[in-house]
């Protein structure tokens, strides 16, 4: 009886949710915009929709998949037909949202509890550990997969960036290749393949922190940790080349330098996208900026947070903040995901402020939803 009484008392005690847990937009990370300018963003657990009129719907509570959406999604992309795809690290799920906000969630790729790297049809192909995803204009889906399943057998049958190979500080990484990923592709016909060079070598970029597809169909990626650069993978040849940044220049105490791409330096490129003009944009959560690479130059598109000295964090950091207004003086708490709508507004997830910010073509930042 004592234990039953204790249980009843425990059930009667009201649960006090923190402000973070009670907020529908708690820890928004990844974001996409559909053809009707509806904004979708992953939250701490689940997915939310923000209509153009600002109405927020928690999609984790809609339709027959209630509970199934309540997971920590690790990326989110959208194709030309407004189908969304998200993954949980092991499997990719297809998410379809009807006009009345009913969600259909289906497993799209990956075999549960089967950690392997095997190509073939979606129904049988094996996936090891998913990282980033991107989709091109033909609805080919690309994703990074851990290379640890082949690290003991690959030998020299791979290509990577020359910056990594020439850096003596990366000897350990080059030996065990734990930070390397293969790039895999899912065609619209439902076949998974692993990208290789024309002569059959694996393409192994190192420490990818963001990935997108440019207007020519090539992969643009950011490199985190000591890499601190933006690179390009030529889909046809597998060649990895530098777009901007100073690869492996500084192990610690990174600096952010704008200007010509030949001399520009980055702290930690993360989420990366390419807009309709072909300009490359990426967020840097450490210094809370949206950074643009265009016309041979690097510039800050939004974010004026004060960058801290190295003594505050040897990996780089900035003061936080939450201020709307001109892009140059706007403050972010933790800028991460980005997506454009049809008229050129850029939506940015602000993780620690539990909100979505909007940057207009005129250069004004506002809080779109919170």
Short mmCIF file of C-alpha atoms in Angstrom, two decimals:
data_model
loop_
_atom_site.label_atom_id
_atom_site.label_comp_id
_atom_site.label_asym_id
_atom_site.label_seq_id
_atom_site.Cartn_x
_atom_site.Cartn_y
_atom_site.Cartn_z
CA UNK A 1 0.00 0.00 0.00
CA UNK A 2 2.88 2.34 0.79
CA UNK A 3 4.23 2.04 -2.75
CA UNK A 4 0.78 2.47 -4.33
CA UNK A 5 0.20 5.61 -2.27
CA UNK A 6 3.59 7.00 -3.28
CA UNK A 7 2.82 6.36 -6.94
CA UNK A 8 -0.59 8.08 -6.71
CA UNK A 9 0.95 11.12 -5.03
CA UNK A 10 3.64 11.29 -7.69
CA UNK A 11 1.04 11.20 -10.45
CA UNK A 12 -0.93 14.01 -8.82
CA UNK A 13 2.05 16.36 -8.62
CA UNK A 14 1.82 18.78 -11.57
CA UNK A 15 4.80 18.73 -13.92
CA UNK A 16 6.40 22.14 -14.30
CA UNK A 17 7.69 22.51 -17.85
CA UNK A 18 10.62 24.81 -18.40
CA UNK A 19 10.06 27.73 -20.75
CA UNK A 20 12.20 25.90 -23.29
CA UNK A 21 10.12 22.70 -23.15
CA UNK A 22 6.83 24.60 -23.21
CA UNK A 23 7.76 26.58 -26.32
CA UNK A 24 6.53 25.05 -29.57
CA UNK A 25 9.66 26.37 -31.28
CA UNK A 26 12.05 25.02 -28.64
CA UNK A 27 15.50 24.58 -30.16
CA UNK A 28 14.58 24.96 -33.81
CA UNK A 29 17.44 23.68 -35.95
CA UNK A 30 16.64 22.78 -39.57
CA UNK A 31 14.25 24.64 -41.83
CA UNK A 32 12.65 24.43 -45.29
CA UNK A 33 10.02 26.44 -47.20
CA UNK A 34 7.49 24.83 -49.55
CA UNK A 35 6.04 26.14 -52.83
CA UNK A 36 3.22 27.91 -50.95
CA UNK A 37 5.68 29.70 -48.64
CA UNK A 38 4.79 27.57 -45.64
CA UNK A 39 7.80 27.34 -43.34
CA UNK A 40 8.66 24.01 -41.69
CA UNK A 41 11.25 23.67 -38.95
CA UNK A 42 12.48 20.88 -36.73
CA UNK A 43 12.21 21.58 -33.03
CA UNK A 44 13.75 19.86 -30.01
CA UNK A 45 11.47 16.89 -30.62
CA UNK A 46 9.29 17.05 -33.71
CA UNK A 47 8.32 19.39 -36.54
CA UNK A 48 6.35 22.63 -36.71
CA UNK A 49 4.68 24.49 -39.56
CA UNK A 50 4.36 28.26 -39.78
CA UNK A 51 1.89 29.46 -42.40
CA UNK A 52 2.50 32.72 -44.30
CA UNK A 53 -0.01 34.42 -41.96
CA UNK A 54 2.08 33.39 -38.95
CA UNK A 55 -0.15 30.55 -37.71
CA UNK A 56 1.99 27.93 -35.95
CA UNK A 57 1.00 24.26 -36.01
CA UNK A 58 2.81 21.59 -34.03
CA UNK A 59 2.83 18.77 -36.57
CA UNK A 60 3.88 16.26 -33.93
CA UNK A 61 0.27 16.35 -32.76
CA UNK A 62 -1.43 15.95 -36.14
CA UNK A 63 -2.75 12.86 -37.92
CA UNK A 64 -2.14 9.12 -37.52
CA UNK A 65 1.58 9.45 -36.74
CA UNK A 66 1.14 11.17 -33.39
CA UNK A 67 4.26 10.34 -31.42
CA UNK A 68 6.11 9.17 -34.51
CA UNK A 69 7.08 12.75 -35.31
CA UNK A 70 8.29 13.39 -31.77
CA UNK A 71 11.94 12.63 -32.36
CA UNK A 72 15.16 14.60 -32.60
CA UNK A 73 15.41 15.04 -36.36
CA UNK A 74 19.00 15.60 -37.46
CA UNK A 75 18.35 17.25 -40.84
CA UNK A 76 15.46 18.34 -43.05
CA UNK A 77 15.21 18.84 -46.83
CA UNK A 78 12.36 19.37 -49.31
CA UNK A 79 12.02 18.34 -52.96
CA UNK A 80 10.29 20.04 -55.89
CA UNK A 81 6.99 18.29 -55.07
CA UNK A 82 6.97 19.58 -51.47
CA UNK A 83 7.85 16.17 -50.05
CA UNK A 84 10.06 16.57 -47.00
CA UNK A 85 12.76 14.18 -45.83
CA UNK A 86 14.26 13.98 -42.36
CA UNK A 87 16.54 11.50 -40.67
CA UNK A 88 17.29 10.31 -37.16
CA UNK A 89 20.88 9.26 -37.81
CA UNK A 90 20.06 5.80 -39.10
CA UNK A 91 16.96 5.99 -41.30
CA UNK A 92 15.54 8.60 -43.67
CA UNK A 93 11.81 9.31 -43.41
CA UNK A 94 9.50 10.89 -45.96
CA UNK A 95 7.10 13.48 -44.55
CA UNK A 96 4.01 14.63 -46.44
CA UNK A 97 1.76 17.30 -44.95
CA UNK A 98 -1.73 17.82 -46.37
CA UNK A 99 -3.44 21.19 -46.73
CA UNK A 100 -5.33 20.49 -43.49
CA UNK A 101 -2.07 19.63 -41.70
CA UNK A 102 -2.46 15.86 -41.57
CA UNK A 103 0.98 14.25 -41.55
CA UNK A 104 1.97 11.07 -43.37
CA UNK A 105 5.29 9.70 -42.14
CA UNK A 106 6.90 6.72 -43.89
CA UNK A 107 10.33 5.12 -43.73
CA UNK A 108 12.09 6.04 -46.96
CA UNK A 109 15.61 4.62 -46.73
CA UNK A 110 17.69 2.58 -44.31
CA UNK A 111 17.26 -0.76 -42.58
CA UNK A 112 16.54 -0.69 -38.85
CA UNK A 113 19.37 -2.13 -36.72
CA UNK A 114 21.44 -2.90 -39.82
CA UNK A 115 24.66 -0.89 -39.96
CA UNK A 116 26.16 -1.50 -43.36
CA UNK A 117 27.25 0.38 -46.44
CA UNK A 118 25.65 -1.34 -49.42
CA UNK A 119 24.22 0.15 -52.62
CA UNK A 120 21.05 -0.97 -54.38
CA UNK A 121 17.28 -0.44 -54.26
CA UNK A 122 15.81 1.48 -51.32
CA UNK A 123 14.22 -1.70 -49.98
CA UNK A 124 17.54 -3.49 -49.49
CA UNK A 125 20.37 -0.92 -49.57
CA UNK A 126 22.29 -0.52 -46.34
CA UNK A 127 23.07 2.72 -44.52
CA UNK A 128 25.65 3.03 -41.79
CA UNK A 129 25.34 6.46 -40.11
CA UNK A 130 23.68 9.44 -41.81
CA UNK A 131 25.00 12.94 -41.32
CA UNK A 132 23.91 15.66 -43.75
CA UNK A 133 21.39 15.72 -46.60
CA UNK A 134 20.83 17.84 -49.70
CA UNK A 135 18.56 17.67 -52.76
CA UNK A 136 19.17 18.95 -56.28
CA UNK A 137 16.73 20.43 -58.80
CA UNK A 138 16.16 16.97 -60.33
CA UNK A 139 15.15 15.61 -56.89
CA UNK A 140 18.27 13.50 -56.46
CA UNK A 141 18.93 13.24 -52.72
CA UNK A 142 22.51 13.26 -51.45
CA UNK A 143 23.57 12.33 -47.94
CA UNK A 144 26.80 11.77 -46.05
CA UNK A 145 27.43 8.35 -44.54
CA UNK A 146 30.20 7.33 -42.16
CA UNK A 147 33.19 5.73 -43.85
CA UNK A 148 34.20 3.66 -40.82
CA UNK A 149 32.83 0.45 -42.39
CA UNK A 150 35.42 0.65 -45.17
CA UNK A 151 38.32 2.37 -43.40
CA UNK A 152 40.22 -0.91 -42.92
CA UNK A 153 39.84 -2.07 -46.52
CA UNK A 154 39.83 1.10 -48.59
CA UNK A 155 43.62 1.44 -48.68
CA UNK A 156 44.50 4.24 -51.10
CA UNK A 157 41.34 3.82 -53.17
CA UNK A 158 39.98 7.26 -52.34
CA UNK A 159 40.33 10.97 -53.04
CA UNK A 160 39.99 13.75 -50.49
CA UNK A 161 40.91 17.40 -50.27
CA UNK A 162 44.59 18.16 -50.77
CA UNK A 163 44.52 20.60 -47.86
CA UNK A 164 43.89 17.73 -45.46
CA UNK A 165 46.52 15.49 -47.02
CA UNK A 166 49.19 18.18 -46.81
CA UNK A 167 48.50 19.11 -43.19
CA UNK A 168 50.90 17.31 -40.79
CA UNK A 169 48.55 17.84 -37.83
CA UNK A 170 46.02 15.52 -39.47
CA UNK A 171 48.21 12.39 -39.45
CA UNK A 172 46.02 10.55 -36.94
CA UNK A 173 42.83 11.39 -38.83
CA UNK A 174 44.37 10.27 -42.11
CA UNK A 175 45.31 6.96 -40.55
CA UNK A 176 41.96 5.99 -39.01
CA UNK A 177 39.73 8.17 -41.21
CA UNK A 178 37.13 8.52 -38.44
CA UNK A 179 36.23 12.04 -39.56
CA UNK A 180 35.75 11.08 -43.21
CA UNK A 181 32.42 10.50 -44.94
CA UNK A 182 31.33 8.95 -48.19
CA UNK A 183 28.70 10.76 -50.24
CA UNK A 184 25.70 8.70 -51.26
CA UNK A 185 22.93 9.44 -53.73
CA UNK A 186 19.28 8.39 -53.90
CA UNK A 187 17.88 8.75 -57.41
CA UNK A 188 14.20 9.56 -58.10
CA UNK A 189 13.87 5.95 -59.30
CA UNK A 190 14.79 4.69 -55.83
CA UNK A 191 18.38 3.49 -56.21
CA UNK A 192 21.10 4.24 -53.66
CA UNK A 193 24.66 4.57 -54.94
CA UNK A 194 27.95 5.73 -53.42
CA UNK A 195 29.72 8.53 -55.27
CA UNK A 196 33.07 7.62 -56.79
CA UNK A 197 35.49 9.12 -59.28
CA UNK A 198 35.40 7.90 -62.91
CA UNK A 199 38.23 5.46 -62.07
CA UNK A 200 36.32 3.98 -59.12
CA UNK A 201 37.84 5.77 -56.13
CA UNK A 202 35.71 6.73 -53.13
CA UNK A 203 35.19 10.46 -52.61
CA UNK A 204 35.98 11.16 -48.95
CA UNK A 205 35.54 14.76 -47.81
CA UNK A 206 36.76 15.42 -44.30
CA UNK A 207 34.74 16.82 -41.38
CA UNK A 208 31.73 18.09 -43.34
CA UNK A 209 29.59 20.51 -41.35
CA UNK A 210 27.14 21.62 -44.02
CA UNK A 211 26.18 20.49 -47.53
CA UNK A 212 24.13 21.80 -50.44
CA UNK A 213 23.96 21.57 -54.23
CA UNK A 214 24.92 24.51 -56.45
CA UNK A 215 23.21 25.60 -59.67
CA UNK A 216 25.50 23.35 -61.73
CA UNK A 217 24.69 20.25 -59.66
CA UNK A 218 27.97 20.12 -57.73
CA UNK A 219 28.23 19.69 -53.97
CA UNK A 220 29.18 22.71 -51.88
CA UNK A 221 30.24 21.89 -48.33
CA UNK A 222 31.61 23.48 -45.19
CA UNK A 223 34.42 21.98 -43.13
CA UNK A 224 34.35 22.36 -39.36
CA UNK A 225 36.94 21.88 -36.58
CA UNK A 226 40.41 22.80 -37.86
CA UNK A 227 39.32 22.85 -41.52
CA UNK A 228 37.40 26.14 -41.42
CA UNK A 229 36.77 26.40 -45.16
CA UNK A 230 34.10 26.03 -47.84
CA UNK A 231 34.83 23.56 -50.62
CA UNK A 232 33.29 22.09 -53.76
CA UNK A 233 33.00 18.50 -54.98
CA UNK A 234 32.74 18.19 -58.76
CA UNK A 235 30.08 15.52 -59.29
CA UNK A 236 31.53 14.48 -62.66
CA UNK A 237 35.18 14.09 -61.63
CA UNK A 238 35.13 13.81 -57.84
CA UNK A 239 37.69 16.60 -57.55
CA UNK A 240 37.56 18.53 -54.27
CA UNK A 241 38.54 22.18 -54.60
CA UNK A 242 38.62 25.25 -52.38
CA UNK A 243 35.89 27.88 -52.64
CA UNK A 244 36.98 30.13 -49.77
CA UNK A 245 38.73 30.06 -46.41
CA UNK A 246 42.19 29.11 -45.17
CA UNK A 247 42.14 25.31 -44.64
CA UNK A 248 43.85 24.13 -41.43
CA UNK A 249 45.63 27.45 -40.99
CA UNK A 250 44.78 27.78 -37.30
CA UNK A 251 44.36 24.88 -34.92
CA UNK A 252 42.98 27.18 -32.22
CA UNK A 253 42.04 30.84 -31.87
CA UNK A 254 40.35 31.16 -35.29
CA UNK A 255 39.56 34.58 -36.71
CA UNK A 256 36.83 35.81 -39.04
CA UNK A 257 38.13 37.94 -41.89
CA UNK A 258 35.96 39.37 -44.66
CA UNK A 259 37.14 40.48 -48.08
CA UNK A 260 38.68 38.67 -51.07
CA UNK A 261 38.26 34.90 -50.99
CA UNK A 262 42.03 34.52 -51.29
CA UNK A 263 42.56 35.97 -47.81
CA UNK A 264 39.20 35.48 -46.04
CA UNK A 265 39.15 33.31 -42.91
CA UNK A 266 36.28 31.51 -41.18
CA UNK A 267 35.62 30.30 -37.66
CA UNK A 268 33.27 27.35 -38.23
CA UNK A 269 31.06 27.14 -41.35
CA UNK A 270 27.91 25.16 -40.65
CA UNK A 271 24.54 25.12 -42.46
CA UNK A 272 25.17 26.07 -46.08
CA UNK A 273 22.84 26.94 -48.97
CA UNK A 274 23.05 28.37 -52.50
CA UNK A 275 20.47 30.95 -53.60
CA UNK A 276 18.96 31.58 -57.04
CA UNK A 277 21.80 33.96 -57.91
CA UNK A 278 24.36 31.24 -57.24
CA UNK A 279 25.62 32.98 -54.10
CA UNK A 280 26.81 30.75 -51.26
CA UNK A 281 25.48 31.46 -47.77
CA UNK A 282 26.40 29.76 -44.53
CA UNK A 283 25.76 30.26 -40.85
CA UNK A 284 28.45 30.27 -38.22
CA UNK A 285 26.94 29.43 -34.83
CA UNK A 286 30.14 30.24 -32.98
CA UNK A 287 30.12 33.89 -34.04
CA UNK A 288 26.37 34.16 -34.82
CA UNK A 289 26.55 35.36 -38.39
CA UNK A 290 25.09 34.65 -41.78
CA UNK A 291 28.04 34.88 -44.19
CA UNK A 292 27.92 35.27 -47.97
CA UNK A 293 30.41 34.23 -50.63
CA UNK A 294 29.76 36.00 -53.93
CA UNK A 295 31.68 37.76 -56.70
CA UNK A 296 35.01 36.64 -55.28
CA UNK A 297 34.37 38.18 -51.87
CA UNK A 298 33.29 37.14 -48.39
CA UNK A 299 30.94 39.42 -46.46
CA UNK A 300 28.56 39.37 -43.50
CA UNK A 301 24.95 39.23 -44.62
CA UNK A 302 23.51 39.43 -41.09
CA UNK A 303 24.72 39.41 -37.51
CA UNK A 304 26.59 41.96 -35.44
CA UNK A 305 27.37 39.96 -32.30
CA UNK A 306 30.62 40.91 -30.59
CA UNK A 307 33.26 38.26 -31.27
CA UNK A 308 34.97 37.17 -28.07
CA UNK A 309 38.76 37.02 -27.65
CA UNK A 310 40.49 33.66 -27.81
CA UNK A 311 40.80 33.61 -24.03
CA UNK A 312 37.01 33.17 -23.79
CA UNK A 313 36.97 30.06 -26.01
CA UNK A 314 39.97 28.82 -27.98
CA UNK A 315 37.62 27.32 -30.60
CA UNK A 316 35.96 30.69 -31.23
CA UNK A 317 32.82 32.29 -29.80
CA UNK A 318 30.75 35.44 -29.67
CA UNK A 319 28.42 37.12 -27.23
CA UNK A 320 24.79 36.06 -27.56
CA UNK A 321 21.85 38.34 -28.18
CA UNK A 322 18.37 38.78 -29.57
CA UNK A 323 17.87 42.01 -31.47
CA UNK A 324 15.93 42.78 -34.64
CA UNK A 325 16.60 45.65 -37.02
CA UNK A 326 19.27 46.30 -39.62
CA UNK A 327 21.09 43.14 -40.67
CA UNK A 328 24.46 44.59 -39.71
CA UNK A 329 23.40 45.22 -36.11
CA UNK A 330 20.94 42.35 -35.58
CA UNK A 331 21.87 39.89 -32.84
CA UNK A 332 21.34 36.13 -32.78
CA UNK A 333 21.49 33.64 -29.95
CA UNK A 334 22.59 30.74 -32.13
CA UNK A 335 21.99 31.10 -35.88
CA UNK A 336 21.76 27.74 -37.65
CA UNK A 337 19.31 26.65 -40.40
CA UNK A 338 18.38 28.76 -43.44
CA UNK A 339 15.80 28.69 -46.23
CA UNK A 340 14.41 31.19 -48.76
CA UNK A 341 10.77 31.81 -49.64
CA UNK A 342 9.49 32.68 -53.13
CA UNK A 343 10.01 36.45 -52.75
CA UNK A 344 13.54 36.34 -51.39
CA UNK A 345 13.01 36.46 -47.64
CA UNK A 346 15.60 34.37 -45.79
CA UNK A 347 14.40 32.45 -42.72
CA UNK A 348 17.00 31.61 -40.08
CA UNK A 349 16.53 29.33 -37.09
CA UNK A 350 17.82 30.86 -33.87
CA UNK A 351 18.33 27.83 -31.65
CA UNK A 352 18.96 29.32 -28.21
CA UNK A 353 16.34 32.05 -28.68
CA UNK A 354 13.78 29.37 -29.65
CA UNK A 355 12.64 31.38 -32.63
CA UNK A 356 12.75 31.81 -36.39
CA UNK A 357 14.14 35.07 -37.69
CA UNK A 358 13.44 36.63 -41.08
CA UNK A 359 15.87 38.63 -43.20
CA UNK A 360 14.20 40.65 -45.96
CA UNK A 361 15.83 41.51 -49.31
CA UNK A 362 16.02 45.09 -47.95
CA UNK A 363 18.34 43.90 -45.17
CA UNK A 364 15.98 44.03 -42.19
CA UNK A 365 15.88 41.26 -39.58
CA UNK A 366 12.69 40.53 -37.64
CA UNK A 367 11.38 37.73 -35.44
CA UNK A 368 9.06 35.73 -37.68
CA UNK A 369 7.90 33.20 -35.08
CA UNK A 370 8.66 32.26 -31.48
#
